[in-house]
Amino acid sequence: MDKATIKSIAQFLNSAELEKREVVKITKEHTDLDVETAYEVQEQLVLMKLEAGNEIIGPKMGLTSQAKMKQMGVEEPIYGYVFDYMVVNGDQLSMSELIHPKVEAEVAFIMGRDVQGPNITAEDILAATEYIIPALEIIDSRYENFNFTLPDVIADNASSSRVFLGTTLRRPQELELDLLGVTLSINGEIRELGAGAAILGHPANAIAMLANMLARKGLKIKAGQTILAGAITGAVMLQAGDTVSAKFDGLGTIDFKVKE
Ligand code: 0L1
Ligand code: MG
């Protein structure tokens, strides 16, 4: 696929996000879009957002649960980027800014040091992490009905849209991240639950994999970045009027309300 086409797909997806418009998956027309080219589209999309004055909070990992990987028929998770404008301040999510959002419970790593792959292990990540915080990611695929292939979702910045970051900070050594339990309730009813082990056996494994995937591109994890490790729970579709509450063992709660 030539550079101009890659750029035009990135523009198309960026406009869909900015205009809150759902679109048909890219691979319907561009049947030759493969994973490698999809990351090139994502790179262009990221560049457009940076040129528009947005800043990267950190990369994120997606499709880190066995269930999601099986569903997509993939053996490797994917990554995308969370930008500053995606971080929600306060406790309200505006439906009018989004297409068809879903929420999933995650943990985020706040990095104290740069980490440069390859051959990074979970132990390297834990040693380089300053704090762990709870997070609720809002994914909002730009594709109709969340209907996409793996290259589609990679090109679409792994459905990144919004994130609520919790205020409880813990050193990684203070937590057993694989055993960390989470419940995700909507309107007072538990809809999803899980443990940190849902993320590739241990959330630090996902961040190590991220460092190694970035290294293939000559990139690294940077000190100060806040990195979403992947979902501990399944993703739940949101509607205006919903009240969302997630409880994280040892990491407090995150609550928000969905408004029109
Ligand atoms: O954060 C993620 O796990 C990315 C999910 C991408 C797939 C989806 O939109 O369901
Ligand atoms: Mg996620």
GROMACS .gro file of C-alpha atoms and ligand atoms in nm:
model
  271
    1MET     CA    1   0.000   0.000   0.000
    2ASP     CA    2   0.145   0.340  -0.093
    3LYS     CA    3   0.215   0.626   0.152
    4ALA     CA    4  -0.068   0.844   0.017
    5THR     CA    5  -0.328   0.571   0.077
    6ILE     CA    6  -0.194   0.506   0.428
    7LYS     CA    7  -0.224   0.877   0.503
    8SER     CA    8  -0.575   0.904   0.360
    9ILE     CA    9  -0.697   0.610   0.572
   10ALA     CA   10  -0.548   0.775   0.882
   11GLN     CA   11  -0.724   1.101   0.793
   12PHE     CA   12  -1.051   0.916   0.737
   13LEU     CA   13  -1.033   0.750   1.080
   14ASN     CA   14  -0.925   1.068   1.256
   15SER     CA   15  -1.220   1.258   1.104
   16ALA     CA   16  -1.459   0.979   1.204
   17GLU     CA   17  -1.341   1.019   1.565
   18LEU     CA   18  -1.356   1.400   1.561
   19GLU     CA   19  -1.699   1.401   1.395
   20LYS     CA   20  -1.829   1.114   1.614
   21ARG     CA   21  -1.925   0.926   1.303
   22GLU     CA   22  -1.921   0.549   1.265
   23VAL     CA   23  -1.770   0.413   0.947
   24VAL     CA   24  -1.748   0.088   0.755
   25LYS     CA   25  -1.432  -0.108   0.834
   26ILE     CA   26  -1.131  -0.019   0.622
   27THR     CA   27  -1.066  -0.378   0.511
   28LYS     CA   28  -1.397  -0.383   0.324
   29GLU     CA   29  -1.232  -0.164   0.058
   30HIS     CA   30  -0.864  -0.218   0.136
   31THR     CA   31  -0.862  -0.596   0.152
   32ASP     CA   32  -0.480  -0.596   0.145
   33LEU     CA   33  -0.443  -0.406   0.476
   34ASP     CA   34  -0.219  -0.627   0.689
   35VAL     CA   35  -0.104  -0.585   1.050
   36GLU     CA   36   0.226  -0.419   0.958
   37THR     CA   37   0.058  -0.164   0.730
   38ALA     CA   38  -0.216  -0.108   0.988
   39TYR     CA   39   0.051   0.007   1.237
   40GLU     CA   40   0.176   0.247   0.968
   41VAL     CA   41  -0.176   0.390   0.946
   42GLN     CA   42  -0.181   0.417   1.327
   43GLU     CA   43   0.155   0.600   1.318
   44GLN     CA   44   0.010   0.854   1.073
   45LEU     CA   45  -0.299   0.894   1.292
   46VAL     CA   46  -0.080   0.955   1.597
   47LEU     CA   47   0.124   1.209   1.400
   48MET     CA   48  -0.193   1.397   1.301
   49LYS     CA   49  -0.303   1.416   1.662
   50LEU     CA   50   0.041   1.539   1.771
   51GLU     CA   51   0.042   1.800   1.493
   52ALA     CA   52  -0.300   1.915   1.619
   53GLY     CA   53  -0.135   1.991   1.954
   54ASN     CA   54  -0.238   1.681   2.151
   55GLU     CA   55   0.010   1.504   2.377
   56ILE     CA   56   0.065   1.135   2.438
   57ILE     CA   57  -0.009   1.018   2.794
   58GLY     CA   58   0.128   0.677   2.707
   59PRO     CA   59   0.089   0.377   2.481
   60LYS     CA   60  -0.170   0.119   2.585
   61MET     CA   61  -0.213  -0.253   2.539
   62GLY     CA   62  -0.534  -0.402   2.401
   63LEU     CA   63  -0.674  -0.748   2.332
   64THR     CA   64  -0.470  -0.884   2.623
   65SER     CA   65  -0.721  -1.140   2.746
   66GLN     CA   66  -0.725  -1.496   2.610
   67ALA     CA   67  -1.098  -1.454   2.543
   68LYS     CA   68  -1.050  -1.144   2.325
   69MET     CA   69  -0.749  -1.291   2.142
   70LYS     CA   70  -0.943  -1.609   2.069
   71GLN     CA   71  -1.241  -1.407   1.951
   72MET     CA   72  -1.018  -1.214   1.708
   73GLY     CA   73  -0.814  -1.521   1.613
   74VAL     CA   74  -0.484  -1.360   1.713
   75GLU     CA   75  -0.187  -1.472   1.918
   76GLU     CA   76  -0.047  -1.131   2.002
   77PRO     CA   77  -0.217  -0.837   2.168
   78ILE     CA   78  -0.211  -0.495   2.004
   79TYR     CA   79  -0.111  -0.148   2.114
   80GLY     CA   80  -0.244   0.202   2.061
   81TYR     CA   81  -0.197   0.543   2.222
   82VAL     CA   82  -0.383   0.741   2.488
   83PHE     CA   83  -0.373   1.119   2.442
   84ASP     CA   84  -0.421   1.399   2.694
   85TYR     CA   85  -0.764   1.494   2.556
   86MET     CA   86  -0.885   1.140   2.627
   87VAL     CA   87  -0.833   1.167   3.003
   88VAL     CA   88  -1.164   1.260   3.164
   89ASN     CA   89  -1.143   1.514   3.444
   90GLY     CA   90  -1.427   1.476   3.691
   91ASP     CA   91  -1.688   1.205   3.712
   92GLN     CA   92  -1.900   1.247   3.401
   93LEU     CA   93  -1.875   1.091   3.057
   94SER     CA   94  -2.045   1.282   2.775
   95MET     CA   95  -2.225   1.050   2.536
   96SER     CA   96  -2.256   1.336   2.285
   97GLU     CA   97  -1.874   1.333   2.237
   98LEU     CA   98  -1.870   0.965   2.147
   99ILE     CA   99  -2.018   0.706   1.909
  100HIS     CA  100  -2.104   0.387   2.103
  101PRO     CA  101  -1.874   0.370   2.408
  102LYS     CA  102  -1.796   0.064   2.618
  103VAL     CA  103  -1.618   0.059   2.953
  104GLU     CA  104  -1.356  -0.189   3.072
  105ALA     CA  105  -1.161  -0.204   3.399
  106GLU     CA  106  -0.783  -0.192   3.378
  107VAL     CA  107  -0.476  -0.100   3.578
  108ALA     CA  108  -0.221   0.154   3.461
  109PHE     CA  109   0.154   0.164   3.517
  110ILE     CA  110   0.319   0.501   3.582
  111MET     CA  111   0.676   0.457   3.465
  112GLY     CA  112   0.971   0.584   3.667
  113ARG     CA  113   1.231   0.499   3.404
  114ASP     CA  114   1.261   0.447   3.031
  115VAL     CA  115   1.237   0.084   2.920
  116GLN     CA  116   1.394  -0.014   2.590
  117GLY     CA  117   1.326  -0.359   2.442
  118PRO     CA  118   1.391  -0.622   2.318
  119ASN     CA  119   1.406  -0.899   2.578
  120ILE     CA  120   1.223  -0.704   2.847
  121THR     CA  121   1.064  -0.917   3.121
  122ALA     CA  122   0.784  -0.853   3.371
  123GLU     CA  123   1.051  -0.815   3.640
  124ASP     CA  124   1.221  -0.538   3.438
  125ILE     CA  125   0.886  -0.360   3.412
  126LEU     CA  126   0.807  -0.387   3.783
  127ALA     CA  127   1.153  -0.250   3.866
  128ALA     CA  128   1.098   0.047   3.631
  129THR     CA  129   0.743   0.125   3.754
  130GLU     CA  130   0.686   0.404   4.001
  131TYR     CA  131   0.316   0.352   4.072
  132ILE     CA  132   0.018   0.139   3.980
  133ILE     CA  133  -0.320   0.312   3.958
  134PRO     CA  134  -0.670   0.187   3.875
  135ALA     CA  135  -0.826   0.293   3.545
  136LEU     CA  136  -1.148   0.262   3.351
  137GLU     CA  137  -1.092   0.269   2.979
  138ILE     CA  138  -1.367   0.383   2.745
  139ILE     CA  139  -1.327   0.214   2.408
  140ASP     CA  140  -1.524   0.360   2.118
  141SER     CA  141  -1.440   0.185   1.793
  142ARG     CA  142  -1.505   0.409   1.499
  143TYR     CA  143  -1.641   0.108   1.309
  144GLU     CA  144  -2.011   0.025   1.278
  145ASN     CA  145  -2.121  -0.218   1.550
  146PHE     CA  146  -1.758  -0.274   1.663
  147ASN     CA  147  -1.731  -0.484   1.347
  148PHE     CA  148  -1.364  -0.502   1.249
  149THR     CA  149  -1.068  -0.726   1.172
  150LEU     CA  150  -0.736  -0.708   1.352
  151PRO     CA  151  -0.574  -0.465   1.102
  152ASP     CA  152  -0.886  -0.244   1.119
  153VAL     CA  153  -0.868  -0.206   1.497
  154ILE     CA  154  -0.492  -0.144   1.494
  155ALA     CA  155  -0.538   0.132   1.235
  156ASP     CA  156  -0.815   0.279   1.453
  157ASN     CA  157  -0.573   0.329   1.744
  158ALA     CA  158  -0.707   0.021   1.926
  159SER     CA  159  -1.048   0.188   1.978
  160SER     CA  160  -0.890   0.438   2.224
  161SER     CA  161  -1.134   0.708   2.324
  162ARG     CA  162  -1.143   0.813   2.690
  163VAL     CA  163  -1.000   0.704   3.023
  164PHE     CA  164  -1.078   0.766   3.390
  165LEU     CA  165  -0.764   0.740   3.601
  166GLY     CA  166  -0.807   0.660   3.972
  167THR     CA  167  -0.638   0.861   4.244
  168THR     CA  168  -0.504   0.573   4.457
  169LEU     CA  169  -0.133   0.521   4.391
  170ARG     CA  170   0.047   0.205   4.502
  171ARG     CA  171   0.403   0.089   4.453
  172PRO     CA  172   0.401  -0.230   4.245
  173GLN     CA  173   0.568  -0.417   4.532
  174GLU     CA  174   0.267  -0.339   4.754
  175LEU     CA  175   0.026  -0.533   4.531
  176GLU     CA  176  -0.016  -0.885   4.401
  177LEU     CA  177  -0.116  -0.767   4.058
  178ASP     CA  178  -0.214  -1.108   3.923
  179LEU     CA  179  -0.451  -1.166   4.216
  180LEU     CA  180  -0.595  -0.814   4.215
  181GLY     CA  181  -0.974  -0.850   4.199
  182VAL     CA  182  -1.203  -0.602   4.025
  183THR     CA  183  -1.580  -0.568   4.001
  184LEU     CA  184  -1.746  -0.346   3.744
  185SER     CA  185  -2.103  -0.242   3.829
  186ILE     CA  186  -2.354  -0.054   3.618
  187ASN     CA  187  -2.652   0.100   3.796
  188GLY     CA  188  -2.570  -0.095   4.112
  189GLU     CA  189  -2.549  -0.437   3.946
  190ILE     CA  190  -2.220  -0.622   3.904
  191ARG     CA  191  -2.187  -0.678   3.529
  192GLU     CA  192  -1.826  -0.792   3.503
  193LEU     CA  193  -1.555  -0.913   3.737
  194GLY     CA  194  -1.205  -1.044   3.705
  195ALA     CA  195  -0.852  -1.060   3.839
  196GLY     CA  196  -0.525  -0.912   3.716
  197ALA     CA  197  -0.422  -1.254   3.583
  198ALA     CA  198  -0.674  -1.198   3.301
  199ILE     CA  199  -0.406  -0.976   3.148
  200LEU     CA  200  -0.163  -1.229   3.003
  201GLY     CA  201  -0.126  -1.400   3.342
  202HIS     CA  202   0.007  -1.080   3.506
  203PRO     CA  203  -0.036  -0.715   3.400
  204ALA     CA  204   0.343  -0.663   3.399
  205ASN     CA  205   0.366  -0.928   3.123
  206ALA     CA  206   0.157  -0.701   2.901
  207ILE     CA  207   0.379  -0.400   2.961
  208ALA     CA  208   0.689  -0.612   2.894
  209MET     CA  209   0.533  -0.731   2.569
  210LEU     CA  210   0.456  -0.370   2.480
  211ALA     CA  211   0.822  -0.270   2.535
  212ASN     CA  212   0.929  -0.555   2.308
  213MET     CA  213   0.673  -0.470   2.039
  214LEU     CA  214   0.775  -0.101   2.045
  215ALA     CA  215   1.140  -0.203   2.012
  216ARG     CA  216   1.064  -0.352   1.667
  217LYS     CA  217   0.987   0.006   1.563
  218GLY     CA  218   1.289   0.151   1.741
  219LEU     CA  219   1.059   0.294   2.010
  220LYS     CA  220   1.063   0.261   2.388
  221ILE     CA  221   0.849   0.310   2.696
  222LYS     CA  222   0.932   0.646   2.851
  223ALA     CA  223   0.967   0.764   3.211
  224GLY     CA  224   0.655   0.954   3.316
  225GLN     CA  225   0.419   0.772   3.079
  226THR     CA  226   0.094   0.625   3.216
  227ILE     CA  227   0.033   0.294   3.040
  228LEU     CA  228  -0.290   0.094   3.035
  229ALA     CA  229  -0.206  -0.276   3.064
  230GLY     CA  230  -0.526  -0.419   2.915
  231ALA     CA  231  -0.868  -0.520   3.038
  232ILE     CA  232  -0.925  -0.716   3.358
  233THR     CA  233  -1.298  -0.732   3.289
  234GLY     CA  234  -1.503  -0.765   2.974
  235ALA     CA  235  -1.621  -0.442   2.810
  236VAL     CA  236  -1.975  -0.321   2.884
  237MET     CA  237  -2.179  -0.100   2.648
  238LEU     CA  238  -2.281   0.232   2.805
  239GLN     CA  239  -2.597   0.440   2.777
  240ALA     CA  240  -2.687   0.791   2.888
  241GLY     CA  241  -2.810   0.780   3.248
  242ASP     CA  242  -2.585   0.489   3.351
  243THR     CA  243  -2.394   0.506   3.677
  244VAL     CA  244  -2.066   0.316   3.662
  245SER     CA  245  -1.871   0.199   3.964
  246ALA     CA  246  -1.557  -0.015   3.967
  247LYS     CA  247  -1.394  -0.152   4.282
  248PHE     CA  248  -1.029  -0.252   4.269
  249ASP     CA  249  -0.874  -0.459   4.556
  250GLY     CA  250  -0.624  -0.233   4.730
  251LEU     CA  251  -0.666   0.044   4.473
  252GLY     CA  252  -0.998   0.202   4.568
  253THR     CA  253  -1.290   0.277   4.341
  254ILE     CA  254  -1.365   0.477   4.029
  255ASP     CA  255  -1.721   0.604   3.983
  256PHE     CA  256  -1.872   0.804   3.700
  257LYS     CA  257  -2.205   0.895   3.549
  258VAL     CA  258  -2.290   0.883   3.180
  259LYS     CA  259  -2.471   1.193   3.058
  260GLU     CA  260  -2.628   1.277   2.719
  2610L1     O1  261  -0.827  -0.163   2.484
  2610L1     C1  262  -0.848  -0.263   2.418
  2610L1     O2  263  -0.857  -0.380   2.465
  2610L1     C2  264  -0.864  -0.246   2.270
  2610L1     C3  265  -0.983  -0.315   2.230
  2610L1     C4  266  -0.997  -0.314   2.085
  2610L1     C5  267  -1.109  -0.401   2.047
  2610L1     C6  268  -1.239  -0.341   2.082
  2610L1     O3  269  -1.265  -0.225   2.047
  2610L1     O4  270  -1.319  -0.415   2.139
  262MG      MG  271  -0.843  -0.149   2.692
   0.00000   0.00000   0.00000
